């Protein structure tokens, strides 16, 4: 474990699976009982700002070593893409119930981005992609790996392995400014004090601008609610209810200072 990773991770503890976890700056208590946490997003530093979730686009097999660790086919010309339902979303401080609580999941930490401008179908031009990104966060894609393997063997969709209550854990989002370089984002995940995953976006097979153009090639991008999970690095492994999980940025410097606790 690197000293930098240990130093940064120590500031950002989150008990994502404990019903007794404390609140962060992103408080579900600001919501009415009729607005479940699974349907909202928050901006870091703005506890009263909430937005409905639209689509959760997920890019699979986007880090070479992660593809190899699961012995999957390496994508070359276009990404593997799937959707999670909006009701899969769980905030860091939320009380949203986790489906299949007795199962062991696989954790997949990812940089996630929030679309900030309506983009008509097929209109996004190369070089203008990042103008569509409003905010950045970290996400945890919880996967029922056994179920996914079973469905893949049958040639069936992965929906029941990837989309269920609590399957998309999100940090608060940080608004992207000109000073925040999304091409220099690195992040890490600890489970029960053990460093499990770390990655840098430069290791992606398909970078964020390509992802935005690719998705916009078949759907419009919707502001304030379309989210893209950009892929997970190697090191995916088991996590269960009751595990202590930590997610943190390692770079750039402007994000190292962001703490979600």
CSV table of C-alpha atoms in Angstrom, one decimal:
chain,number,residue,atom,x,y,z
A,1,UNK,CA,0.0,0.0,0.0
A,2,UNK,CA,1.4,3.4,-0.9
A,3,UNK,CA,1.9,6.0,1.8
A,4,UNK,CA,0.0,8.5,-0.4
A,5,UNK,CA,-2.9,6.1,-0.6
A,6,UNK,CA,-2.9,5.4,3.1
A,7,UNK,CA,-2.8,9.1,3.9
A,8,UNK,CA,-5.7,10.0,1.7
A,9,UNK,CA,-7.9,7.0,2.4
A,10,UNK,CA,-7.6,7.6,6.2
A,11,UNK,CA,-9.6,10.8,5.7
A,12,UNK,CA,-12.5,9.3,3.9
A,13,UNK,CA,-14.2,6.5,5.8
A,14,UNK,CA,-17.7,5.5,4.8
A,15,UNK,CA,-19.7,2.6,6.3
A,16,UNK,CA,-21.8,2.0,3.2
A,17,UNK,CA,-23.4,-1.2,4.3
A,18,UNK,CA,-24.2,-0.3,8.0
A,19,UNK,CA,-27.6,0.9,8.9
A,20,UNK,CA,-26.1,2.7,11.8
A,21,UNK,CA,-23.7,4.8,9.8
A,22,UNK,CA,-23.4,8.6,10.4
A,23,UNK,CA,-24.5,11.3,8.1
A,24,UNK,CA,-22.1,13.2,5.8
A,25,UNK,CA,-22.6,16.7,4.2
A,26,UNK,CA,-25.0,14.9,1.9
A,27,UNK,CA,-28.0,14.4,4.3
A,28,UNK,CA,-31.0,12.3,3.5
A,29,UNK,CA,-32.7,14.1,6.3
A,30,UNK,CA,-33.2,17.0,3.9
A,31,UNK,CA,-35.6,14.9,1.9
A,32,UNK,CA,-39.3,14.3,2.5
A,33,UNK,CA,-40.4,10.8,3.3
A,34,UNK,CA,-42.0,10.6,-0.2
A,35,UNK,CA,-38.6,11.1,-1.9
A,36,UNK,CA,-36.5,8.0,-1.3
A,37,UNK,CA,-32.7,8.3,-1.4
A,38,UNK,CA,-32.6,5.9,-4.4
A,39,UNK,CA,-34.0,8.7,-6.6
A,40,UNK,CA,-31.8,11.7,-5.7
A,41,UNK,CA,-28.3,13.1,-6.1
A,42,UNK,CA,-26.4,15.7,-4.2
A,43,UNK,CA,-23.6,18.2,-4.9
A,44,UNK,CA,-20.8,18.3,-2.4
A,45,UNK,CA,-21.0,21.3,-0.2
A,46,UNK,CA,-24.6,22.0,-1.2
A,47,UNK,CA,-26.7,19.8,1.2
A,48,UNK,CA,-30.0,21.3,0.0
A,49,UNK,CA,-29.3,20.6,-3.7
A,50,UNK,CA,-31.0,17.4,-5.0
A,51,UNK,CA,-31.7,16.1,-8.5
A,52,UNK,CA,-33.6,13.1,-9.8
A,53,UNK,CA,-31.6,10.3,-11.3
A,54,UNK,CA,-32.2,9.7,-15.0
A,55,UNK,CA,-30.1,7.0,-16.7
A,56,UNK,CA,-27.2,5.1,-15.2
A,57,UNK,CA,-24.9,4.2,-18.1
A,58,UNK,CA,-22.2,1.7,-17.0
A,59,UNK,CA,-19.0,1.0,-19.0
A,60,UNK,CA,-17.8,-2.6,-18.5
A,61,UNK,CA,-14.4,-4.1,-19.2
A,62,UNK,CA,-12.7,-0.7,-19.5
A,63,UNK,CA,-9.4,-1.5,-17.6
A,64,UNK,CA,-7.1,-4.0,-19.2
A,65,UNK,CA,-6.1,-5.8,-15.9
A,66,UNK,CA,-9.7,-6.0,-14.8
A,67,UNK,CA,-10.6,-7.7,-18.0
A,68,UNK,CA,-7.8,-10.2,-17.5
A,69,UNK,CA,-8.6,-10.9,-13.9
A,70,UNK,CA,-12.1,-12.1,-14.8
A,71,UNK,CA,-10.8,-13.8,-18.0
A,72,UNK,CA,-13.2,-11.8,-20.2
A,73,UNK,CA,-12.8,-11.0,-23.9
A,74,UNK,CA,-10.9,-7.7,-24.3
A,75,UNK,CA,-13.0,-5.0,-26.1
A,76,UNK,CA,-11.2,-3.3,-29.0
A,77,UNK,CA,-13.6,-1.2,-31.1
A,78,UNK,CA,-16.5,-0.4,-28.9
A,79,UNK,CA,-17.1,-0.6,-25.1
A,80,UNK,CA,-19.3,-3.1,-23.2
A,81,UNK,CA,-22.2,-1.1,-21.9
A,82,UNK,CA,-25.1,-1.8,-19.6
A,83,UNK,CA,-27.7,0.1,-17.5
A,84,UNK,CA,-28.7,0.2,-13.9
A,85,UNK,CA,-32.1,1.3,-12.8
A,86,UNK,CA,-32.5,4.6,-11.0
A,87,UNK,CA,-33.8,2.7,-8.0
A,88,UNK,CA,-30.4,1.0,-7.7
A,89,UNK,CA,-28.9,4.3,-6.4
A,90,UNK,CA,-27.9,4.5,-2.8
A,91,UNK,CA,-26.2,7.6,-1.3
A,92,UNK,CA,-23.4,7.3,1.2
A,93,UNK,CA,-25.5,8.4,4.1
A,94,UNK,CA,-28.7,6.9,2.9
A,95,UNK,CA,-30.9,4.3,4.5
A,96,UNK,CA,-32.0,2.6,1.3
A,97,UNK,CA,-32.4,-1.1,1.8
A,98,UNK,CA,-29.9,-3.4,0.1
A,99,UNK,CA,-31.5,-6.2,-1.9
A,100,UNK,CA,-30.2,-9.7,-1.4
A,101,UNK,CA,-28.6,-8.8,1.9
A,102,UNK,CA,-27.5,-12.3,2.7
A,103,UNK,CA,-25.3,-12.6,-0.5
A,104,UNK,CA,-21.7,-11.8,-1.1
A,105,UNK,CA,-21.2,-9.1,-3.7
A,106,UNK,CA,-18.2,-8.0,-5.8
A,107,UNK,CA,-17.2,-4.4,-5.2
A,108,UNK,CA,-16.2,-2.3,-8.3
A,109,UNK,CA,-15.1,1.3,-7.6
A,110,UNK,CA,-15.4,3.8,-10.5
A,111,UNK,CA,-15.1,7.4,-11.3
A,112,UNK,CA,-18.6,8.6,-12.2
A,113,UNK,CA,-19.7,11.7,-14.0
A,114,UNK,CA,-23.0,13.7,-14.0
A,115,UNK,CA,-24.2,15.1,-17.4
A,116,UNK,CA,-24.9,18.8,-17.2
A,117,UNK,CA,-26.3,19.8,-20.5
A,118,UNK,CA,-28.9,18.4,-22.9
A,119,UNK,CA,-27.2,16.9,-25.9
A,120,UNK,CA,-29.4,15.9,-28.8
A,121,UNK,CA,-28.9,12.5,-30.4
A,122,UNK,CA,-25.7,12.2,-32.3
A,123,UNK,CA,-24.8,15.9,-31.9
A,124,UNK,CA,-21.7,15.7,-29.7
A,125,UNK,CA,-18.6,16.6,-31.6
A,126,UNK,CA,-15.0,15.4,-31.0
A,127,UNK,CA,-13.2,18.0,-28.8
A,128,UNK,CA,-16.4,19.3,-27.2
A,129,UNK,CA,-17.2,16.2,-25.0
A,130,UNK,CA,-16.1,17.6,-21.7
A,131,UNK,CA,-18.5,20.5,-21.9
A,132,UNK,CA,-21.3,18.1,-21.2
A,133,UNK,CA,-19.9,17.1,-17.8
A,134,UNK,CA,-21.2,19.0,-14.9
A,135,UNK,CA,-19.8,17.1,-11.9
A,136,UNK,CA,-17.7,14.2,-10.8
A,137,UNK,CA,-18.0,11.6,-8.0
A,138,UNK,CA,-17.0,8.1,-7.0
A,139,UNK,CA,-19.3,5.2,-7.3
A,140,UNK,CA,-19.4,1.6,-6.1
A,141,UNK,CA,-21.0,-0.9,-8.6
A,142,UNK,CA,-22.1,-3.8,-6.5
A,143,UNK,CA,-22.3,-7.0,-8.6
A,144,UNK,CA,-23.8,-10.4,-7.9
A,145,UNK,CA,-20.9,-12.1,-9.6
A,146,UNK,CA,-22.3,-15.7,-9.3
A,147,UNK,CA,-25.6,-14.6,-10.8
A,148,UNK,CA,-23.8,-12.7,-13.6
A,149,UNK,CA,-21.8,-15.8,-14.5
A,150,UNK,CA,-24.9,-17.9,-14.5
A,151,UNK,CA,-26.7,-15.4,-16.8
A,152,UNK,CA,-23.7,-15.1,-19.1
A,153,UNK,CA,-23.6,-18.9,-19.5
A,154,UNK,CA,-27.2,-18.9,-20.6
A,155,UNK,CA,-26.7,-16.0,-23.0
A,156,UNK,CA,-29.1,-13.8,-21.0
A,157,UNK,CA,-28.9,-10.1,-19.9
A,158,UNK,CA,-27.0,-9.2,-16.7
A,159,UNK,CA,-29.9,-7.1,-15.3
A,160,UNK,CA,-30.5,-9.2,-12.1
A,161,UNK,CA,-26.7,-9.2,-11.4
A,162,UNK,CA,-26.2,-5.5,-11.8
A,163,UNK,CA,-29.5,-3.7,-11.2
A,164,UNK,CA,-31.1,-4.0,-7.7
A,165,UNK,CA,-31.7,-1.8,-4.7
A,166,UNK,CA,-28.4,-0.5,-3.4
A,167,UNK,CA,-26.4,-1.7,-6.3
A,168,UNK,CA,-25.1,1.8,-7.3
A,169,UNK,CA,-23.6,3.5,-4.3
A,170,UNK,CA,-22.7,7.2,-5.0
A,171,UNK,CA,-20.6,9.8,-3.2
A,172,UNK,CA,-21.7,13.4,-3.4
A,173,UNK,CA,-20.7,15.0,-6.7
A,174,UNK,CA,-18.1,17.8,-7.0
A,175,UNK,CA,-18.8,20.4,-9.7
A,176,UNK,CA,-16.2,20.3,-12.5
A,177,UNK,CA,-14.3,23.6,-13.0
A,178,UNK,CA,-11.6,24.6,-15.6
A,179,UNK,CA,-9.0,23.9,-12.9
A,180,UNK,CA,-10.2,20.3,-12.3
A,181,UNK,CA,-8.5,18.0,-14.8
A,182,UNK,CA,-10.6,14.8,-15.2
A,183,UNK,CA,-7.8,13.3,-17.2
A,184,UNK,CA,-5.8,13.1,-14.0
A,185,UNK,CA,-8.2,11.4,-11.6
A,186,UNK,CA,-7.1,8.5,-9.6
A,187,UNK,CA,-9.0,6.8,-6.8
A,188,UNK,CA,-8.9,3.8,-4.4
A,189,UNK,CA,-11.1,1.5,-2.4
A,190,UNK,CA,-10.5,-0.1,1.0
A,191,UNK,CA,-12.6,-2.9,2.5
A,192,UNK,CA,-12.1,-3.6,6.2
A,193,UNK,CA,-8.8,-1.7,6.2
A,194,UNK,CA,-7.4,-3.6,3.2
A,195,UNK,CA,-6.6,-1.7,0.0
A,196,UNK,CA,-8.5,-3.6,-2.7
A,197,UNK,CA,-8.6,-1.4,-5.7
A,198,UNK,CA,-6.8,1.6,-7.1
A,199,UNK,CA,-6.7,3.1,-10.6
A,200,UNK,CA,-6.0,6.1,-12.8
A,201,UNK,CA,-8.3,7.1,-15.6
A,202,UNK,CA,-5.3,7.0,-18.0
A,203,UNK,CA,-5.6,3.2,-17.7
A,204,UNK,CA,-9.0,3.2,-19.4
A,205,UNK,CA,-9.4,1.4,-22.7
A,206,UNK,CA,-12.1,3.9,-23.8
A,207,UNK,CA,-11.5,7.3,-22.3
A,208,UNK,CA,-14.3,9.6,-21.0
A,209,UNK,CA,-14.6,11.7,-24.2
A,210,UNK,CA,-15.1,8.5,-26.2
A,211,UNK,CA,-17.7,7.2,-23.8
A,212,UNK,CA,-19.7,10.4,-24.0
A,213,UNK,CA,-19.7,10.4,-27.9
A,214,UNK,CA,-20.5,6.7,-28.0
A,215,UNK,CA,-23.5,7.0,-25.7
A,216,UNK,CA,-24.7,10.1,-27.5
A,217,UNK,CA,-24.5,8.1,-30.7
A,218,UNK,CA,-27.7,6.2,-29.8
A,219,UNK,CA,-29.4,8.4,-27.2
A,220,UNK,CA,-29.6,12.1,-26.2
A,221,UNK,CA,-27.7,13.0,-23.1
A,222,UNK,CA,-30.0,14.3,-20.3
A,223,UNK,CA,-28.8,17.0,-17.9
A,224,UNK,CA,-28.8,16.8,-14.1
A,225,UNK,CA,-29.5,13.1,-13.8
A,226,UNK,CA,-27.7,11.1,-16.5
A,227,UNK,CA,-24.8,9.4,-14.8
A,228,UNK,CA,-21.9,7.5,-16.4
A,229,UNK,CA,-20.0,4.8,-14.4
A,230,UNK,CA,-16.7,4.9,-16.4
A,231,UNK,CA,-15.3,1.5,-15.5
A,232,UNK,CA,-13.5,-0.3,-12.7
A,233,UNK,CA,-9.8,-1.2,-12.3
A,234,UNK,CA,-8.4,-4.5,-11.2
A,235,UNK,CA,-8.9,-5.9,-7.7
A,236,UNK,CA,-12.6,-6.6,-7.6
A,237,UNK,CA,-13.5,-8.9,-4.8
A,238,UNK,CA,-16.0,-9.8,-2.1
A,239,UNK,CA,-18.0,-7.5,0.1
A,240,UNK,CA,-20.8,-8.3,2.4
A,241,UNK,CA,-23.3,-6.4,4.6
A,242,UNK,CA,-21.5,-5.1,7.6
A,243,UNK,CA,-18.2,-4.6,5.9
A,244,UNK,CA,-16.4,-1.2,6.3
A,245,UNK,CA,-15.8,0.4,3.0
A,246,UNK,CA,-13.7,3.5,2.1
A,247,UNK,CA,-13.6,5.3,-1.2
A,248,UNK,CA,-11.2,8.2,-1.9
A,249,UNK,CA,-9.6,10.2,-4.6
A,250,UNK,CA,-5.8,10.0,-4.8
A,251,UNK,CA,-5.5,12.8,-7.5
A,252,UNK,CA,-5.6,15.5,-8.7
A,253,UNK,CA,-4.7,17.8,-5.8
A,254,UNK,CA,-8.0,19.6,-6.0
A,255,UNK,CA,-9.9,16.4,-5.3
A,256,UNK,CA,-7.5,15.0,-2.7
A,257,UNK,CA,-9.0,17.7,-0.4
A,258,UNK,CA,-12.5,16.4,-0.9
A,259,UNK,CA,-13.7,14.3,2.1
A,260,UNK,CA,-17.1,12.7,2.2
A,261,UNK,CA,-17.3,12.0,6.0
